[in-house]
Short mmCIF file of C-alpha atoms in Angstrom, two decimals:
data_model
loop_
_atom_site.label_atom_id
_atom_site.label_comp_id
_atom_site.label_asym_id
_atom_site.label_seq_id
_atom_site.Cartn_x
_atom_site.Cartn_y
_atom_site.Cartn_z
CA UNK H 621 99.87 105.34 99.42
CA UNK H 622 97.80 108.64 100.67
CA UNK H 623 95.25 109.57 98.74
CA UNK H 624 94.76 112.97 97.27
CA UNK H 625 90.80 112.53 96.00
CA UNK H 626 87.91 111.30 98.30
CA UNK H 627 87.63 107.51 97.64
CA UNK H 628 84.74 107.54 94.84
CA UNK H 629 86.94 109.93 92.78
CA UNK H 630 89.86 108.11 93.16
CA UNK H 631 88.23 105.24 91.81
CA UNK H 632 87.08 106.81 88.94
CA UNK H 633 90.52 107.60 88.04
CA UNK H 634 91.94 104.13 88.28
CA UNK H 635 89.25 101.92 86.73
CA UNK H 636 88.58 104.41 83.67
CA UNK H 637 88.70 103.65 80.10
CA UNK H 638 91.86 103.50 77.63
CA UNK H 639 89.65 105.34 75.39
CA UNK H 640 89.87 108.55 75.17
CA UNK H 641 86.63 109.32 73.12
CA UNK H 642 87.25 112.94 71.72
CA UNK H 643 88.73 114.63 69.00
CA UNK H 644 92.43 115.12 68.46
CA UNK H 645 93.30 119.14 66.75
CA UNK H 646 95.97 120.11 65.39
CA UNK H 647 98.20 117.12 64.98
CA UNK H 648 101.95 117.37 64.83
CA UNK H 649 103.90 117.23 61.77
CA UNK H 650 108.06 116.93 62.46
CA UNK H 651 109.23 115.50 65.66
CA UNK H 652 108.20 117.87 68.94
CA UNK H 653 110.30 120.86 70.28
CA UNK H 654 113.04 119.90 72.82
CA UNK H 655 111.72 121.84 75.52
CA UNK H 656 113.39 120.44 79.02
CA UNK H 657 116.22 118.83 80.16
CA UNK H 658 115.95 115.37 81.87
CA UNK H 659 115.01 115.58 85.46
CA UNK H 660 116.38 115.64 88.53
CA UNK H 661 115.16 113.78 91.17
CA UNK H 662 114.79 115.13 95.07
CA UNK H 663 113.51 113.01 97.80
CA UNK H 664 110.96 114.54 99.98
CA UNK H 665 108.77 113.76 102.93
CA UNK H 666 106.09 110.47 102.30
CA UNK H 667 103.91 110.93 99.86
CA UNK H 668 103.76 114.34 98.83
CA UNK H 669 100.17 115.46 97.25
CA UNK H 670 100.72 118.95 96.36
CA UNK H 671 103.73 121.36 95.00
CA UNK H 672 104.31 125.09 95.12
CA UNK H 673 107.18 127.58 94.28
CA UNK H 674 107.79 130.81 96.02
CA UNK H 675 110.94 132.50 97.47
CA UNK H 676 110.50 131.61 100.92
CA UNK H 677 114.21 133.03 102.22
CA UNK H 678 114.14 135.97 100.20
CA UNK H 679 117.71 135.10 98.23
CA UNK H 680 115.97 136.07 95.02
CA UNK H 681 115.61 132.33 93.99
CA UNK H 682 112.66 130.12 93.82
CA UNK H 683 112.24 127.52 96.37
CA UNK H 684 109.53 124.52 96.45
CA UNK H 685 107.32 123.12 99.16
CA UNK H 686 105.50 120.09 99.39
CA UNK H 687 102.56 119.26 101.23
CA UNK H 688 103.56 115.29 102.40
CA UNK H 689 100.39 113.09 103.20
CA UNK H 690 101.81 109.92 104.35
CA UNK H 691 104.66 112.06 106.98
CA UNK H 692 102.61 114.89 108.10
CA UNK H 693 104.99 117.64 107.36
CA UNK H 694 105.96 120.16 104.53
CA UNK H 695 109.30 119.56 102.86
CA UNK H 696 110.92 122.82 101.41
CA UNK H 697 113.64 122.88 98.82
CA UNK H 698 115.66 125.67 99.01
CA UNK H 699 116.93 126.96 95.40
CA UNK H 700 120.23 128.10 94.19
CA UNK H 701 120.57 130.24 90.96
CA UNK H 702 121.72 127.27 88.66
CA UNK H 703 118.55 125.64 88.85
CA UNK H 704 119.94 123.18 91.66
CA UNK H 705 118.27 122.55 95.14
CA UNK H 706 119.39 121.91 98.95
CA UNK H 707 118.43 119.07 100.70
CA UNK H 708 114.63 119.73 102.32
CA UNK H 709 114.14 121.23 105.54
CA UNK H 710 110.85 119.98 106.89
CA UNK H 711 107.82 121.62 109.41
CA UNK H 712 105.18 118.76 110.98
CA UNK H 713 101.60 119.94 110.63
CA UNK H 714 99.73 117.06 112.02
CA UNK H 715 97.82 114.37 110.14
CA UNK H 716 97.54 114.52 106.02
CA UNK H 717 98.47 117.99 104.65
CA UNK H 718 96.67 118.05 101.26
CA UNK H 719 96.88 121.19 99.72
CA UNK H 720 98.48 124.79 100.59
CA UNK H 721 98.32 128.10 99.17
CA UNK H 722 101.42 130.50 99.59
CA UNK H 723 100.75 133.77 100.22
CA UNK H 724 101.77 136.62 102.07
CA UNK H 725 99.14 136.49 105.04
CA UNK H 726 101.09 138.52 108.11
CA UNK H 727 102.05 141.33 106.80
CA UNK H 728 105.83 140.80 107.67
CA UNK H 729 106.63 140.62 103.18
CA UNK H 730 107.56 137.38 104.25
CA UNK H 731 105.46 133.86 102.24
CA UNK H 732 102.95 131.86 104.45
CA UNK H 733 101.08 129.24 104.27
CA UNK H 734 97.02 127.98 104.38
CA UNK H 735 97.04 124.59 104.31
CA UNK H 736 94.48 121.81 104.21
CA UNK H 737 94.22 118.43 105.84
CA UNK H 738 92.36 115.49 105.37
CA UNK H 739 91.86 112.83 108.00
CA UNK H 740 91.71 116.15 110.69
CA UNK H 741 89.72 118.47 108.36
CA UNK H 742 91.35 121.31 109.48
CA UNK H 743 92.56 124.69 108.27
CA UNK H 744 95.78 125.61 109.15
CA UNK H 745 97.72 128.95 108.99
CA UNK H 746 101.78 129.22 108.97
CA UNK H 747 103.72 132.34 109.09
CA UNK H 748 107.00 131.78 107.28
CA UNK H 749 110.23 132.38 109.47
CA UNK H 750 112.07 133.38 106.08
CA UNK H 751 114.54 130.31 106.00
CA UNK H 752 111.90 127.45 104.95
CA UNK H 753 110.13 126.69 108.05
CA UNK H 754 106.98 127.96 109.43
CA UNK H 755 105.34 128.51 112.73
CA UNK H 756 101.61 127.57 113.28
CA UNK H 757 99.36 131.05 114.46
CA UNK H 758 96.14 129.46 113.47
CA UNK H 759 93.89 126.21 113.13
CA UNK H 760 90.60 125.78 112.15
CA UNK H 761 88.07 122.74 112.51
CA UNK H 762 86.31 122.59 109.04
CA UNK H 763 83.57 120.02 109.68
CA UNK H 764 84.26 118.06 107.13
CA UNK H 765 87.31 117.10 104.56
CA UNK H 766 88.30 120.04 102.39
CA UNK H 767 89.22 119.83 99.09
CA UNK H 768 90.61 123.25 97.93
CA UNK H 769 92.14 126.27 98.98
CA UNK H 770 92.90 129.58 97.49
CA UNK H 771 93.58 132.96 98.85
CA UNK H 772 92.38 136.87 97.23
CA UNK H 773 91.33 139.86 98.52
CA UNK H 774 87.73 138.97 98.28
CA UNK H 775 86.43 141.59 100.45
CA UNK H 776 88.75 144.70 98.95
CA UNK H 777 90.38 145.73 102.33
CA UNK H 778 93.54 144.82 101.03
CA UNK H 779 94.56 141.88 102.85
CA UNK H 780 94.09 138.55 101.78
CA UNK H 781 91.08 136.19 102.58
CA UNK H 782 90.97 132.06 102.07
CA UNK H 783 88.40 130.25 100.12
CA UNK H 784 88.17 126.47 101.20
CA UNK H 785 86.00 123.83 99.35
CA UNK H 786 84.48 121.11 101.51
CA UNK H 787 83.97 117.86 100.01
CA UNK H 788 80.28 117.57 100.00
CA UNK H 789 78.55 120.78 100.10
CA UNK H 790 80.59 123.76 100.90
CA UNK H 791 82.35 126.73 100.19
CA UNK H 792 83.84 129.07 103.46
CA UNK H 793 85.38 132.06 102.64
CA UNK H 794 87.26 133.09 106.20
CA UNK H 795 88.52 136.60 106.18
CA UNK H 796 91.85 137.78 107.09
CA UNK H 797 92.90 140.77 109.15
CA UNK H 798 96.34 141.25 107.56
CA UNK H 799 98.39 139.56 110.54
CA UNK H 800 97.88 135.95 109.74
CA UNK H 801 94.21 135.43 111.84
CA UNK H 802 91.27 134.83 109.58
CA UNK H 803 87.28 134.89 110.52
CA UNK H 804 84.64 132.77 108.58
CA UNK H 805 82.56 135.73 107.39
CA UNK H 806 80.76 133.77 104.53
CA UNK H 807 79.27 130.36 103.74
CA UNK H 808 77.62 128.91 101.13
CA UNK H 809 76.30 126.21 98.76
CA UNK H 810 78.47 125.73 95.46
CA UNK H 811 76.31 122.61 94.23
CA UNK H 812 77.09 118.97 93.92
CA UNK H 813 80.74 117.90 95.63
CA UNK H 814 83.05 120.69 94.72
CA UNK H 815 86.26 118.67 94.57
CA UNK H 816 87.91 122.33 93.61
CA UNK H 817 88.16 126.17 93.41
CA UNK H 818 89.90 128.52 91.50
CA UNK H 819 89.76 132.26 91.33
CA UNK H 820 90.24 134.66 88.54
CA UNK H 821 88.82 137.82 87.57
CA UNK H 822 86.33 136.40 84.83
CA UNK H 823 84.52 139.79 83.97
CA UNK H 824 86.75 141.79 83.90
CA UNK H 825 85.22 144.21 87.28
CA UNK H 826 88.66 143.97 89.48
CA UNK H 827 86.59 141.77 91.74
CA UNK H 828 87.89 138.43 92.47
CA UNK H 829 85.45 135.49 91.00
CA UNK H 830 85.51 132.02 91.97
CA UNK H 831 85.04 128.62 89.76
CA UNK H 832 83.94 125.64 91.23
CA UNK H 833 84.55 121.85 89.76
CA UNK H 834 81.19 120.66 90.70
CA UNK H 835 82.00 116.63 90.83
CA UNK H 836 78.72 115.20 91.57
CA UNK H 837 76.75 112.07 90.22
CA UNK H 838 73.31 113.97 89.38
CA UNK H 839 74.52 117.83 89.59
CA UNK H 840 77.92 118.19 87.99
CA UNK H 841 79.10 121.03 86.39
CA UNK H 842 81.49 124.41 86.70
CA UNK H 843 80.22 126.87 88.78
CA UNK H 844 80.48 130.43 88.89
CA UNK H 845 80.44 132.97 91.85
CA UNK H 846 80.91 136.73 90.79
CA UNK H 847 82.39 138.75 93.47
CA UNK H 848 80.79 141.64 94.91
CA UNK H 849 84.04 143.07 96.19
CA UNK H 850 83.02 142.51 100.12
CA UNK H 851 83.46 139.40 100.44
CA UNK H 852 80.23 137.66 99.10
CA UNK H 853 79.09 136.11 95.46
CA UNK H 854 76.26 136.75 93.26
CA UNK H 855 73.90 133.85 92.78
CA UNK H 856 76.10 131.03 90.75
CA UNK H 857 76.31 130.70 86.55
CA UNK H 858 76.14 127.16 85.84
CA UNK H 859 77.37 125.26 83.12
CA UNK H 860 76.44 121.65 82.60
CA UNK H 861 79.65 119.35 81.71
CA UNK H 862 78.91 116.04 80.09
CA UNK H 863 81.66 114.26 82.58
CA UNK H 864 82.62 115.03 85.87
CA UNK H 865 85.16 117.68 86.48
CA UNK H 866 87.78 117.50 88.63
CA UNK H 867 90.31 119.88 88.57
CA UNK H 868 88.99 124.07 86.89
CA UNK H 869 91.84 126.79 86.07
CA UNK H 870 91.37 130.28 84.20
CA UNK H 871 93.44 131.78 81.13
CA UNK H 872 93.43 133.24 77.82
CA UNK H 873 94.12 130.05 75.26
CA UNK H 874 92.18 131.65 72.62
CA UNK H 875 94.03 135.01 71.83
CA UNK H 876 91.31 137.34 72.64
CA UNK H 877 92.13 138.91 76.02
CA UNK H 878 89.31 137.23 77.52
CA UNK H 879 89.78 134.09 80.04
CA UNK H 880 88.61 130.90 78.76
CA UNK H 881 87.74 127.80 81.43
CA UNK H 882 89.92 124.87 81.29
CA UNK H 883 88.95 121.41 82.81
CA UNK H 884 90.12 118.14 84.24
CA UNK H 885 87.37 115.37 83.69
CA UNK H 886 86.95 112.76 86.63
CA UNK H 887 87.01 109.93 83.65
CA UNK H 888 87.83 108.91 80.50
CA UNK H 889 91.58 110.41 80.75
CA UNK H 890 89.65 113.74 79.01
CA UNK H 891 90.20 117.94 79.10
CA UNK H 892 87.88 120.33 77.95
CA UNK H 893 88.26 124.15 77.42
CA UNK H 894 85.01 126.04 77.75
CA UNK H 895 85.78 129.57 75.59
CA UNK H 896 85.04 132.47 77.12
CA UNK H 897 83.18 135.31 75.21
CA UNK H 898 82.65 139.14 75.38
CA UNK H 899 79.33 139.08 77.26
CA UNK H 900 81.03 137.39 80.01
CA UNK H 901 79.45 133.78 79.49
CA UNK H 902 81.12 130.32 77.79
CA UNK H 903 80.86 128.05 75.29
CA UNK H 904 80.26 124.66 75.49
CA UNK H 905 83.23 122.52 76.59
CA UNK H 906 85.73 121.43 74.20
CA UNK H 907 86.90 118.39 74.96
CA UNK H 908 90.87 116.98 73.84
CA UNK H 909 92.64 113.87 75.23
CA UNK H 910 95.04 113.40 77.60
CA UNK H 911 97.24 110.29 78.93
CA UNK H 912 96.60 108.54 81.86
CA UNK H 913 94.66 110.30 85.02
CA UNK H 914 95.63 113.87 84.51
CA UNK H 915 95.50 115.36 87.88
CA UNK H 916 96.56 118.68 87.99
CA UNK H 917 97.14 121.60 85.34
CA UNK H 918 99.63 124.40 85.42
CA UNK H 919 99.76 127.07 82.59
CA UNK H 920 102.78 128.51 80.87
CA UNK H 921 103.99 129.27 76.93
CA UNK H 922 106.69 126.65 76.58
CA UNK H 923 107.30 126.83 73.70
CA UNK H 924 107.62 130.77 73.41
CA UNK H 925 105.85 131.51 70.66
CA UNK H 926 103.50 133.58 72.64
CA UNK H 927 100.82 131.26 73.29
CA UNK H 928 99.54 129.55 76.60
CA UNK H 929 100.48 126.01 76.82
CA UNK H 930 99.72 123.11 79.50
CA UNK H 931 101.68 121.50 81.96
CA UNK H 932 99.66 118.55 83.12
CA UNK H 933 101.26 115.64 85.63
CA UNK H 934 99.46 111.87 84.94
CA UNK H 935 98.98 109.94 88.07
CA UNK H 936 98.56 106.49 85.76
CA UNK H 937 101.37 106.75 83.14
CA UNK H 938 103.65 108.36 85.28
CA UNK H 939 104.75 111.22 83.40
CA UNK H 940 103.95 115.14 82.56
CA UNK H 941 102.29 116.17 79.66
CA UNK H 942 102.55 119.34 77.67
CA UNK H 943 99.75 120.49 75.34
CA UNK H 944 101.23 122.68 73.32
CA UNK H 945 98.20 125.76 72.51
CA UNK H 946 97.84 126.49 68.67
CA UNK H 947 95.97 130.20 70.40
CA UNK H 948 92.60 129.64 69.05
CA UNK H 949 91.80 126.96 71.86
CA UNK H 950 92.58 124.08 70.72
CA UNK H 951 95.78 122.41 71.63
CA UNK H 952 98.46 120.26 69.54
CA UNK H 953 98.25 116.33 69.46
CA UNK H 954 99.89 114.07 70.96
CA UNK H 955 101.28 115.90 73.66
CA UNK H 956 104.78 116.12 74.48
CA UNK H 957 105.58 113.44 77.55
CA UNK H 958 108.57 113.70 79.54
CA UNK H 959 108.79 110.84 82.26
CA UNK H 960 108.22 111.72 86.03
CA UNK H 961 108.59 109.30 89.35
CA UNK H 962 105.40 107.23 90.55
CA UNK H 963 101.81 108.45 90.66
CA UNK H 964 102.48 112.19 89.58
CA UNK H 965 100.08 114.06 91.81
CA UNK H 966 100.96 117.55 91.45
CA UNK H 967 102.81 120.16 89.22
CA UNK H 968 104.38 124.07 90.07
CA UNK H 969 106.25 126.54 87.56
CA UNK H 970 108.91 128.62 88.48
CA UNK H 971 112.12 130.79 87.03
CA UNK H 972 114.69 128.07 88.69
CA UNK H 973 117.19 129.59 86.61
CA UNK H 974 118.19 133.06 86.71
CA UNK H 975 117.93 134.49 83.13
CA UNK H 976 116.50 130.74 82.01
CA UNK H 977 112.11 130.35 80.90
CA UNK H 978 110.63 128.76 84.14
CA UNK H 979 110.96 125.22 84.63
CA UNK H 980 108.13 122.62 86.27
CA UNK H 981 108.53 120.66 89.09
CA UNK H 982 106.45 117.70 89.87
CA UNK H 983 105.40 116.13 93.24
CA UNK H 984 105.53 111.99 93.26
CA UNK H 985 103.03 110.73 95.53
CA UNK H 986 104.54 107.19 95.10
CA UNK H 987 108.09 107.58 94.81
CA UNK H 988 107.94 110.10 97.26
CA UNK H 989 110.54 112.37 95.61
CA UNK H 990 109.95 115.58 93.49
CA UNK H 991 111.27 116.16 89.37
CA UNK H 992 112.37 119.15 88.49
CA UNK H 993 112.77 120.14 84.93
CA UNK H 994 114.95 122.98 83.82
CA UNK H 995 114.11 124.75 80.41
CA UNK H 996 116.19 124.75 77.72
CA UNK H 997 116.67 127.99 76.54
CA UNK H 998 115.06 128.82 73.13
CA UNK H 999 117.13 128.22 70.17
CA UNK H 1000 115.28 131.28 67.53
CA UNK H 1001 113.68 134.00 68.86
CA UNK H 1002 109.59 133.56 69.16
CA UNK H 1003 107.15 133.38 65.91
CA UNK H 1004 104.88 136.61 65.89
CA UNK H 1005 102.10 135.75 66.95
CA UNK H 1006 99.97 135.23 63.36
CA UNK H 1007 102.38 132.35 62.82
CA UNK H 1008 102.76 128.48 64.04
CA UNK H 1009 105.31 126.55 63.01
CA UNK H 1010 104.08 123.20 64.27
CA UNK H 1011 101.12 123.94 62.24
#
């Protein structure tokens, strides 16, 4: 099996505690909502580490691609409007895609792709075709292994840009020109192993931000870089976790309009949120349980009742969690557990039906197949937002 995590992190996953060791909030009384029907199961290519959903043929319905580790190629599921998807149509990229970010980097309106590799350490850019394969315009040697990818306008000459973690030390931004060719223009220390970046616009300036999982024995924390708006960071605003973080995203889970920091902990099966406030700084980290090796986090209301939820796939008990938010940051326990294929690595969101709430699909690294879960459509209209039912 491929591994997504350098090998020390990895390890940390598998040989970790039962115990969770934090607080449970806002248990559930009644049985949990019914929120997604069963799933059905797609092969892709070997091992796939990482999911994403875009329309990459431009029907008007939401397609998936996989970034396969042990068959060095993307798989791409085409959708159709019933929430159905054709067989994958595959592109080789050499030696252990990791991770990709879609985005539209060519200027044709048409998705590409920045992806990540392992065992090569390189940066690679894709222009799509706009039928679910891509062409390679660009690779770059890294140096060393990355870890992350994401793409924004970092330098506000409206094209896109790529951020890149590296696993020890790093953080490149490479600048793009607007046709798909992209320049390392900036390069700097994030801290202690950043095993991964986000970006978000934390205060509130227009400027893209970044947030770095620092994973580090002696220096780990969440880092944060505020964008200048061309293309560099101010100096970094630390803040000390008492685990190791893993996996960082950005949104609002405590009502206010202002983004809160959520985290995947390296150990003990463990989340935190770290609250953001006015001022533009964060409150100590939360912490709530999870089940076995959460390893990824998307964000969604799933529940519709107007508050942001989690989506989060468990590479050790083989299923997906949703953490239902109660919107003052703290989430509903247990979680709600549907069952996935082997070693869950990955998880993406998308409308797969027309007219339907967006579903999740979730990338088996083991089974080497992807779930996809349609929604079920709400029964009763959404509580205001004062009220909580599961409460």
């Amino acid at each position: 099996m491929a591994l997504l995590f350098p090998a020390r992190i990895i390890l940390s996953l598998l040989l970790l505690s039962l115990l969770v060791g934090c607080k449970l909030v806002g248990s559930r009384t009644g049985p949990p909502p019914d929120l997604f029907y069963a799933p059905i199961s797609y092969p892709v290519g070997t091992n796939p580490a990482w999911i994403a959903s875009a329309d990459l043929n431009a029907d008007g319905f939401v397609d998936l691609i996989t970034c396969n580790m042990g068959s060095n190629n993307l798989s791409v599921l085409l959708g159709n409007d019933n929430g159905t998807f054709h067989e994958p149509v595959t592109t080789a990229v050499g030696p252990q895609p990791r991770l990709l970010s879609v985005a539209e980097l060519t200027g044709d309106r048409r998705p590409d792709v920045a992806v990540i590799h392992s065992i090569s350490a390189l940066l690679m850019i894709l222009s799509g075709k706009g039928d679910g394969t891509f062409q390679e315009i660009q690779r770059v040697n890294l140096g060393k292994t990355p870890t992350s990818v994401v793409t924004a306008d970092f330098n506000s000459d409206k094209h896109l840009d790529i951020a890149v973690s590296l696993v020890l030390d790093r953080i490149l931004i490479f600048s793009g020109n607007g046709r798909g060719f992209f320049a390392l223009t900036n390069d700097f220390d994030p801290g202690d192993t950043p095993t991964w970046i986000t970006t978000a616009d934390l205060n509130k300036d227009g400027k893209p931000d970044l947030i770095v999982a620092n994973n580090g024995e002696i220096g780990h924390n969440i880092a944060l870089f505020y964008g200048k708006g061309d293309g560099t960071f101010a100096p970094a605003a630390t803040y000390r976790t008492p685990l190791a973080p893993l996996i960082v995203g950005a949104g609002d889970f405590t009502s206010d309009q202002i983004l809160d920091i959520v985290v995947i902990y390296g150990e003990r099966n463990t989340l935190a949120l770290l609250p953001g406030q006015k001022d533009g700084t964060f409150k100590e980290p939360i912490p709530f349980g999870a089940e076995g090796g959460p390893a990824h986090l998307v964000m969604g209301d799933y529940n519709h009742d107007g508050r942001l939820d989690l989506a989060v796939p468990n590479n050790l008990s083989n299923n997906l969690s949703i953490l239902l938010g109660n919107g003052d940051g703290t989430f509903i326990q247990p979680p709600i557990d549907y069952r996935t294929g082997n070693v869950p690595f990955s998880v993406a969101s998308g409308e797969f039906e027309k007219g339907h709430p967006p579903g999740l699909a979730v990338a088996n690294n083991g089974s080497s197949t992807v779930s996809v879960f349609r929604a079920k459509q709400p029964k009763t209209a959404a509580p205001t937002a004062g009220s909580n039912p599961e409460k």
